[in-house]
């Protein structure tokens, strides 16, 4: 094989090295933003096809190159789309996906993969093109080794195979920087400047941080002009553009410093002109309203950089702005050991100017790349919104410096003693040695984390073991596996599944209906069959701390793990009641006839005046399909069991036979009191019955499984008028988080053979899930019980799980005293218990045990 063909084969191999890891398993998972970019790409394609060029503005990024890639993929897989589409789709919700499902044979994932192929190919090609300027700047070995570092960097690979701006913009920025430095340091060929300008324009079309290229290039240019001016008295040979840039003042020795500086400044202006021309020519929105497009970009970007809707996570805590140390820490976790070693070596050899660093172009190139990386990181640290992927261009610059550092290490004449295989190893071609080291400490991690490349974290700082305690982790990887596991379950196509990142990362893989687990009322996602929670959701305590804690207390039916990380957990909610963090009274949860579940109650107030009214809403859920249209019956009863108000009929006018299984439906009733309603406590009760037979549905307590008396559920106490009171206790006793015993009265005429009457004044702190029993113990001086009475409050009319916060309940408990009780004073103990578990009691902020001593009974 001739040298020319060997060179071509080598270049082909290098391209494949970059392309293959980016194009394999493109259907593995979906990141959260890609669904939006797919919809924007569809809108972009529709606008192009209909010459509606203003609509090619879809986002302030502006992401035009991404939409070109997405549109090419979409039209390649679905060429009829522009003619069949009804118009433009909003990308906040999955309207585009719903239309695809109803009107085509194409799936969103199929079209997304088609767009991703263009991204993967484009990034691989861009990196491969970088070989050519790098060969002039670093030499062939430096260029090839740098390319290998770029091609197999796990973080770079992860972000350059998605329909998303980050991978594309990093490649455009880096390639523009390389060609600019090739122009500046490698002969000032105009074609280098032209290529650099084109790629800078493409970078601007991709994401606005690419604008940093212009000032960074300006600084590099100023430094070069300063070198020219400083060396203006030295003699040049016949080529005025040698690397030293040393102009001559000798009449026949070259051109003047002023002429070279003028040419450099002219080149910088031309560079910008080419970039602007590229930007304007490839974005159709600029053809029709350039000023409007730019103003809209500026306005929307100002709001974008102020912060994210959801908090970030850094150093163990959620935060809106991770601060100036975020990117250095992220860089440390996301880079590889090979890069850290290589950059350290590059700095050492740069100072010593040895081996490859003896070449002035190499030094300037490495210095320019590191300067770019540091300035880019500093600039990106200013906005509050920060993610590790935002500094991907800096990773490419560090890869370059690291590769050159490794090459310098390989060129160092190490001293070797002995012979045999060790000496033969030292005399092996340096390329083989470098490839082995680069793969072992750099590219090997890409292979090990396939296809979830984003799960790579630097093992030198603890890898995936420590990353979840330091950085935001997870960008959709693993949710696909959770969806695929659920798809294996019988009836999965009928499941309603709540998931974090439901729209895209989960829905593109799920056979069932995906429901977002967002900030809206949890009722929108807790009426589902399954829930899928995610790693950065746990980190950031979303959608709330209470929700995360509640899920952590449950046992998942499946976990998704990869590369040492638990990425997602799946929970079966089909037999789970609403958790206590829901802003509803969930205490009366009841199953009626195995068909209807009462999951919660919402009422405006527990205190009403005669003649007043209020809306009471019951939240109901179908547990199974129903053929019968059941009636609901709501009644208000006084302490004697007499009915004072009632409402009945179909729950909020909807026949129960039409209810979708598991869907939560509200049922509202206006509770109205008569003008002459007597003061006192009333109990609201609920039941269901078959209107054809008037047979009630069996009422089963959803927590205990016990059948309720009368097949009706006591819902809530309602206080009409003023509540009675008892003498205050100072300080009062607090029973757990349930109630405060704020008053008590012991009747003074109690005596042997009679009944002691104990008046207890309870102030409800919350509505507990359990019905506690009150105990009253009368004890002697040894603490032995001489008389007692245990019963629910008000003899069962007012169970504690119907108490409303802020409500006052006065309960009178009669305790029969033994006939032959010796005279004396007997302490009275009071407590609350359920299932032999007593509530703890505190007084004055101090725990005093599990009962309260409220006074003494005097027996004459």
mmCIF file of C-alpha atoms in Angstrom, residues 38-308:
data_model
loop_
_atom_site.group_PDB
_atom_site.id
_atom_site.type_symbol
_atom_site.label_atom_id
_atom_site.label_comp_id
_atom_site.label_asym_id
_atom_site.label_seq_id
_atom_site.Cartn_x
_atom_site.Cartn_y
_atom_site.Cartn_z
ATOM 1 C CA UNK A 38 -37.690 17.681 17.906
ATOM 2 C CA UNK A 39 -40.863 19.792 17.922
ATOM 3 C CA UNK A 40 -38.856 22.908 17.053
ATOM 4 C CA UNK A 41 -37.202 21.015 14.199
ATOM 5 C CA UNK A 42 -40.632 19.991 12.927
ATOM 6 C CA UNK A 43 -41.733 23.635 13.026
ATOM 7 C CA UNK A 44 -38.499 24.644 11.301
ATOM 8 C CA UNK A 45 -39.082 22.128 8.497
ATOM 9 C CA UNK A 46 -42.702 23.269 8.128
ATOM 10 C CA UNK A 47 -41.644 26.932 7.958
ATOM 11 C CA UNK A 48 -39.018 26.205 5.300
ATOM 12 C CA UNK A 49 -41.444 24.187 3.215
ATOM 13 C CA UNK A 50 -44.046 26.939 3.333
ATOM 14 C CA UNK A 51 -41.556 29.813 2.940
ATOM 15 C CA UNK A 52 -42.708 31.191 6.305
ATOM 16 C CA UNK A 53 -39.165 32.208 7.183
ATOM 17 C CA UNK A 54 -40.014 34.279 10.257
ATOM 18 C CA UNK A 55 -41.157 31.065 11.967
ATOM 19 C CA UNK A 56 -37.655 29.598 11.756
ATOM 20 C CA UNK A 57 -37.087 31.556 14.975
ATOM 21 C CA UNK A 58 -38.016 28.982 17.580
ATOM 22 C CA UNK A 59 -35.701 29.654 20.511
ATOM 23 C CA UNK A 60 -33.307 32.368 21.683
ATOM 24 C CA UNK A 61 -30.330 29.997 21.700
ATOM 25 C CA UNK A 62 -31.038 30.146 18.636
ATOM 26 C CA UNK A 63 -30.285 26.436 17.903
ATOM 27 C CA UNK A 64 -30.568 26.877 14.139
ATOM 28 C CA UNK A 65 -27.955 24.228 13.300
ATOM 29 C CA UNK A 66 -29.715 21.797 15.625
ATOM 30 C CA UNK A 67 -33.008 22.455 13.870
ATOM 31 C CA UNK A 68 -31.340 21.997 10.488
ATOM 32 C CA UNK A 69 -30.121 18.585 11.679
ATOM 33 C CA UNK A 70 -33.505 17.710 13.144
ATOM 34 C CA UNK A 71 -35.329 18.855 10.015
ATOM 35 C CA UNK A 72 -33.028 16.824 7.765
ATOM 36 C CA UNK A 73 -33.636 13.747 9.892
ATOM 37 C CA UNK A 74 -37.376 14.347 10.025
ATOM 38 C CA UNK A 75 -37.740 14.900 6.284
ATOM 39 C CA UNK A 76 -35.519 11.919 5.517
ATOM 40 C CA UNK A 77 -37.695 9.601 7.601
ATOM 41 C CA UNK A 78 -41.037 11.336 6.992
ATOM 42 C CA UNK A 79 -40.811 13.336 3.731
ATOM 43 C CA UNK A 80 -44.566 13.929 3.601
ATOM 44 C CA UNK A 81 -44.576 15.760 6.932
ATOM 45 C CA UNK A 82 -44.777 19.368 5.640
ATOM 46 C CA UNK A 83 -47.817 18.516 3.529
ATOM 47 C CA UNK A 84 -49.601 16.495 6.230
ATOM 48 C CA UNK A 85 -48.836 18.608 9.297
ATOM 49 C CA UNK A 86 -51.648 20.906 10.484
ATOM 50 C CA UNK A 87 -49.227 23.747 11.189
ATOM 51 C CA UNK A 88 -46.897 24.661 14.034
ATOM 52 C CA UNK A 89 -46.740 22.880 17.379
ATOM 53 C CA UNK A 90 -45.995 24.377 20.773
ATOM 54 C CA UNK A 91 -43.130 22.532 22.390
ATOM 55 C CA UNK A 92 -44.050 22.976 26.061
ATOM 56 C CA UNK A 93 -46.279 19.892 25.830
ATOM 57 C CA UNK A 94 -46.284 16.763 23.699
ATOM 58 C CA UNK A 95 -48.731 18.043 21.075
ATOM 59 C CA UNK A 96 -46.402 17.037 18.233
ATOM 60 C CA UNK A 97 -46.145 13.513 19.628
ATOM 61 C CA UNK A 98 -49.921 13.216 19.986
ATOM 62 C CA UNK A 99 -50.381 14.282 16.369
ATOM 63 C CA UNK A 100 -47.799 11.746 15.187
ATOM 64 C CA UNK A 101 -49.556 8.955 17.040
ATOM 65 C CA UNK A 102 -52.920 9.847 15.565
ATOM 66 C CA UNK A 103 -51.852 10.653 11.988
ATOM 67 C CA UNK A 104 -48.763 8.654 11.035
ATOM 68 C CA UNK A 105 -46.894 5.396 11.430
ATOM 69 C CA UNK A 106 -43.814 7.188 12.748
ATOM 70 C CA UNK A 107 -42.859 7.285 16.406
ATOM 71 C CA UNK A 108 -41.225 10.294 18.067
ATOM 72 C CA UNK A 109 -38.223 8.168 18.982
ATOM 73 C CA UNK A 110 -37.734 7.139 15.360
ATOM 74 C CA UNK A 111 -37.687 10.762 14.199
ATOM 75 C CA UNK A 112 -35.474 11.827 17.074
ATOM 76 C CA UNK A 113 -32.927 9.142 16.207
ATOM 77 C CA UNK A 114 -32.971 10.328 12.606
ATOM 78 C CA UNK A 115 -32.026 13.828 13.734
ATOM 79 C CA UNK A 116 -29.435 12.498 16.152
ATOM 80 C CA UNK A 117 -27.672 10.716 13.302
ATOM 81 C CA UNK A 118 -26.991 14.063 11.664
ATOM 82 C CA UNK A 119 -25.684 15.474 14.946
ATOM 83 C CA UNK A 120 -23.403 12.477 15.511
ATOM 84 C CA UNK A 121 -22.109 12.587 11.947
ATOM 85 C CA UNK A 122 -21.682 16.362 12.039
ATOM 86 C CA UNK A 123 -19.722 16.389 15.299
ATOM 87 C CA UNK A 124 -17.488 13.510 14.171
ATOM 88 C CA UNK A 125 -16.807 15.327 10.895
ATOM 89 C CA UNK A 126 -16.060 18.614 12.637
ATOM 90 C CA UNK A 127 -13.583 16.997 15.011
ATOM 91 C CA UNK A 128 -11.987 15.169 12.085
ATOM 92 C CA UNK A 129 -11.592 18.426 10.146
ATOM 93 C CA UNK A 130 -9.691 19.778 13.126
ATOM 94 C CA UNK A 131 -6.851 17.404 12.311
ATOM 95 C CA UNK A 132 -5.750 19.601 9.402
ATOM 96 C CA UNK A 133 -5.145 22.892 11.248
ATOM 97 C CA UNK A 134 -3.741 20.936 14.193
ATOM 98 C CA UNK A 135 -1.120 19.266 11.973
ATOM 99 C CA UNK A 136 0.303 22.701 11.198
ATOM 100 C CA UNK A 137 0.050 23.873 14.779
ATOM 101 C CA UNK A 138 1.139 20.750 16.675
ATOM 102 C CA UNK A 139 2.680 18.469 14.095
ATOM 103 C CA UNK A 140 1.212 15.174 12.919
ATOM 104 C CA UNK A 141 1.711 13.243 16.162
ATOM 105 C CA UNK A 142 0.237 16.081 18.207
ATOM 106 C CA UNK A 143 -2.734 16.431 15.881
ATOM 107 C CA UNK A 144 -3.527 12.729 15.791
ATOM 108 C CA UNK A 145 -3.206 12.230 19.531
ATOM 109 C CA UNK A 146 -5.329 15.315 20.212
ATOM 110 C CA UNK A 147 -7.976 13.968 17.883
ATOM 111 C CA UNK A 148 -7.980 10.624 19.727
ATOM 112 C CA UNK A 149 -8.527 12.455 23.014
ATOM 113 C CA UNK A 150 -11.380 14.434 21.463
ATOM 114 C CA UNK A 151 -12.910 11.413 19.768
ATOM 115 C CA UNK A 152 -13.239 9.212 22.854
ATOM 116 C CA UNK A 153 -13.738 11.744 25.654
ATOM 117 C CA UNK A 154 -16.726 10.267 27.581
ATOM 118 C CA UNK A 155 -18.306 13.632 28.404
ATOM 119 C CA UNK A 156 -17.859 14.871 24.854
ATOM 120 C CA UNK A 157 -19.259 11.670 23.360
ATOM 121 C CA UNK A 158 -22.283 11.815 25.677
ATOM 122 C CA UNK A 159 -23.255 15.335 24.637
ATOM 123 C CA UNK A 160 -22.486 15.081 20.921
ATOM 124 C CA UNK A 161 -25.057 12.391 20.069
ATOM 125 C CA UNK A 162 -28.194 14.265 21.112
ATOM 126 C CA UNK A 163 -30.541 16.571 19.243
ATOM 127 C CA UNK A 164 -29.339 19.421 21.407
ATOM 128 C CA UNK A 165 -27.054 22.457 21.012
ATOM 129 C CA UNK A 166 -24.253 21.644 23.476
ATOM 130 C CA UNK A 167 -22.339 19.048 21.456
ATOM 131 C CA UNK A 168 -22.712 20.955 18.204
ATOM 132 C CA UNK A 169 -21.716 24.350 19.584
ATOM 133 C CA UNK A 170 -18.635 22.948 21.321
ATOM 134 C CA UNK A 171 -17.413 21.441 18.051
ATOM 135 C CA UNK A 172 -18.057 24.609 16.049
ATOM 136 C CA UNK A 173 -16.331 26.783 18.655
ATOM 137 C CA UNK A 174 -13.313 24.521 18.906
ATOM 138 C CA UNK A 175 -12.896 24.183 15.154
ATOM 139 C CA UNK A 176 -13.215 27.941 14.678
ATOM 140 C CA UNK A 177 -10.585 28.490 17.367
ATOM 141 C CA UNK A 178 -8.222 25.984 15.725
ATOM 142 C CA UNK A 179 -8.454 27.598 12.304
ATOM 143 C CA UNK A 180 -8.099 31.060 13.834
ATOM 144 C CA UNK A 181 -4.906 30.001 15.633
ATOM 145 C CA UNK A 182 -3.694 28.316 12.435
ATOM 146 C CA UNK A 183 -4.151 31.645 10.667
ATOM 147 C CA UNK A 184 -2.524 33.559 13.495
ATOM 148 C CA UNK A 185 0.403 31.240 14.210
ATOM 149 C CA UNK A 186 0.716 28.925 11.214
ATOM 150 C CA UNK A 187 1.328 31.156 8.220
ATOM 151 C CA UNK A 188 -1.701 33.473 8.125
ATOM 152 C CA UNK A 189 -3.332 31.747 5.232
ATOM 153 C CA UNK A 190 -6.559 33.466 4.235
ATOM 154 C CA UNK A 191 -8.347 30.161 3.809
ATOM 155 C CA UNK A 192 -7.784 29.432 7.528
ATOM 156 C CA UNK A 193 -9.422 32.732 8.394
ATOM 157 C CA UNK A 194 -12.297 31.983 6.037
ATOM 158 C CA UNK A 195 -12.902 28.551 7.577
ATOM 159 C CA UNK A 196 -12.663 29.992 11.083
ATOM 160 C CA UNK A 197 -15.221 32.683 10.269
ATOM 161 C CA UNK A 198 -17.645 30.172 8.782
ATOM 162 C CA UNK A 199 -17.410 27.926 11.842
ATOM 163 C CA UNK A 200 -17.761 30.885 14.193
ATOM 164 C CA UNK A 201 -20.939 31.883 12.352
ATOM 165 C CA UNK A 202 -22.226 28.319 12.703
ATOM 166 C CA UNK A 203 -21.382 28.413 16.397
ATOM 167 C CA UNK A 204 -23.372 31.649 16.774
ATOM 168 C CA UNK A 205 -26.279 29.968 15.018
ATOM 169 C CA UNK A 206 -26.132 27.167 17.559
ATOM 170 C CA UNK A 207 -25.842 28.816 20.962
ATOM 171 C CA UNK A 208 -25.236 32.367 22.134
ATOM 172 C CA UNK A 209 -22.194 31.684 24.402
ATOM 173 C CA UNK A 210 -20.286 31.189 21.130
ATOM 174 C CA UNK A 211 -20.196 34.997 20.977
ATOM 175 C CA UNK A 212 -17.255 34.742 23.417
ATOM 176 C CA UNK A 213 -15.112 33.638 20.475
ATOM 177 C CA UNK A 214 -14.940 37.196 19.161
ATOM 178 C CA UNK A 215 -13.392 38.872 22.236
ATOM 179 C CA UNK A 216 -11.157 35.875 22.954
ATOM 180 C CA UNK A 217 -9.905 35.972 19.364
ATOM 181 C CA UNK A 218 -9.413 39.707 19.765
ATOM 182 C CA UNK A 219 -7.176 39.185 22.809
ATOM 183 C CA UNK A 220 -5.092 36.573 20.963
ATOM 184 C CA UNK A 221 -4.777 39.010 18.066
ATOM 185 C CA UNK A 222 -3.692 41.880 20.332
ATOM 186 C CA UNK A 223 -1.014 39.698 21.907
ATOM 187 C CA UNK A 224 0.261 38.803 18.456
ATOM 188 C CA UNK A 225 0.282 42.468 17.420
ATOM 189 C CA UNK A 226 2.259 43.271 20.547
ATOM 190 C CA UNK A 227 4.823 40.620 19.603
ATOM 191 C CA UNK A 228 5.132 42.113 16.145
ATOM 192 C CA UNK A 229 5.621 45.611 17.527
ATOM 193 C CA UNK A 230 8.127 44.459 20.141
ATOM 194 C CA UNK A 231 10.250 42.732 17.487
ATOM 195 C CA UNK A 232 10.021 45.538 14.933
ATOM 196 C CA UNK A 233 13.833 46.218 14.923
ATOM 197 C CA UNK A 234 14.827 42.656 14.045
ATOM 198 C CA UNK A 235 15.661 41.362 10.572
ATOM 199 C CA UNK A 236 13.338 38.905 8.778
ATOM 200 C CA UNK A 237 14.079 36.601 5.945
ATOM 201 C CA UNK A 238 12.150 36.787 2.712
ATOM 202 C CA UNK A 239 8.991 35.306 4.224
ATOM 203 C CA UNK A 240 7.302 38.009 6.316
ATOM 204 C CA UNK A 241 4.869 35.493 7.894
ATOM 205 C CA UNK A 242 7.236 33.177 9.671
ATOM 206 C CA UNK A 243 6.230 32.103 13.156
ATOM 207 C CA UNK A 244 8.435 34.661 14.867
ATOM 208 C CA UNK A 245 6.453 37.514 13.320
ATOM 209 C CA UNK A 246 9.512 39.714 13.511
ATOM 210 C CA UNK A 247 9.138 42.570 10.970
ATOM 211 C CA UNK A 248 12.112 44.450 9.601
ATOM 212 C CA UNK A 249 12.761 48.162 9.437
ATOM 213 C CA UNK A 250 15.472 47.449 6.891
ATOM 214 C CA UNK A 251 14.448 48.750 3.436
ATOM 215 C CA UNK A 252 14.975 45.376 1.767
ATOM 216 C CA UNK A 253 14.335 42.995 4.664
ATOM 217 C CA UNK A 254 10.603 42.395 4.585
ATOM 218 C CA UNK A 255 7.574 44.449 5.538
ATOM 219 C CA UNK A 256 7.129 46.895 8.403
ATOM 220 C CA UNK A 257 5.535 46.101 11.752
ATOM 221 C CA UNK A 258 2.744 48.552 11.010
ATOM 222 C CA UNK A 259 1.925 46.744 7.777
ATOM 223 C CA UNK A 260 1.737 43.376 9.528
ATOM 224 C CA UNK A 261 -0.390 44.760 12.354
ATOM 225 C CA UNK A 262 -2.668 46.393 9.795
ATOM 226 C CA UNK A 263 -2.972 43.061 7.976
ATOM 227 C CA UNK A 264 -3.770 41.292 11.274
ATOM 228 C CA UNK A 265 -6.463 43.813 12.141
ATOM 229 C CA UNK A 266 -7.910 43.571 8.651
ATOM 230 C CA UNK A 267 -7.997 39.800 9.040
ATOM 231 C CA UNK A 268 -9.861 40.126 12.335
ATOM 232 C CA UNK A 269 -12.475 42.330 10.685
ATOM 233 C CA UNK A 270 -12.772 39.919 7.766
ATOM 234 C CA UNK A 271 -13.158 37.068 10.268
ATOM 235 C CA UNK A 272 -16.164 38.791 11.794
ATOM 236 C CA UNK A 273 -17.655 39.672 8.421
ATOM 237 C CA UNK A 274 -17.503 36.031 7.308
ATOM 238 C CA UNK A 275 -19.095 34.909 10.577
ATOM 239 C CA UNK A 276 -21.912 37.473 10.265
ATOM 240 C CA UNK A 277 -22.506 36.472 6.640
ATOM 241 C CA UNK A 278 -22.699 32.803 7.627
ATOM 242 C CA UNK A 279 -25.057 33.611 10.501
ATOM 243 C CA UNK A 280 -27.373 35.606 8.264
ATOM 244 C CA UNK A 281 -27.314 33.314 5.245
ATOM 245 C CA UNK A 282 -28.162 30.068 7.077
ATOM 246 C CA UNK A 283 -30.978 31.402 9.267
ATOM 247 C CA UNK A 284 -34.036 32.249 7.182
ATOM 248 C CA UNK A 285 -35.479 34.428 9.953
ATOM 249 C CA UNK A 286 -32.621 36.847 9.285
ATOM 250 C CA UNK A 287 -33.728 37.169 5.654
ATOM 251 C CA UNK A 288 -37.062 38.743 6.514
ATOM 252 C CA UNK A 289 -36.615 40.540 9.856
ATOM 253 C CA UNK A 290 -32.986 40.586 11.024
ATOM 254 C CA UNK A 291 -33.394 43.349 13.604
ATOM 255 C CA UNK A 292 -36.503 41.761 15.085
ATOM 256 C CA UNK A 293 -34.836 38.357 15.343
ATOM 257 C CA UNK A 294 -31.781 39.792 17.109
ATOM 258 C CA UNK A 295 -33.855 41.866 19.519
ATOM 259 C CA UNK A 296 -35.997 38.881 20.357
ATOM 260 C CA UNK A 297 -32.868 36.800 20.989
ATOM 261 C CA UNK A 298 -31.503 39.434 23.361
ATOM 262 C CA UNK A 299 -34.779 39.866 25.243
ATOM 263 C CA UNK A 300 -35.466 36.170 25.735
ATOM 264 C CA UNK A 301 -31.855 35.326 26.562
ATOM 265 C CA UNK A 302 -31.851 37.898 29.371
ATOM 266 C CA UNK A 303 -34.644 36.002 31.101
ATOM 267 C CA UNK A 304 -33.092 32.627 30.268
ATOM 268 C CA UNK A 305 -29.750 33.244 32.013
ATOM 269 C CA UNK A 306 -31.326 34.513 35.243
ATOM 270 C CA UNK A 307 -31.971 31.005 36.464
ATOM 271 C CA UNK A 308 -33.837 27.776 35.988
#
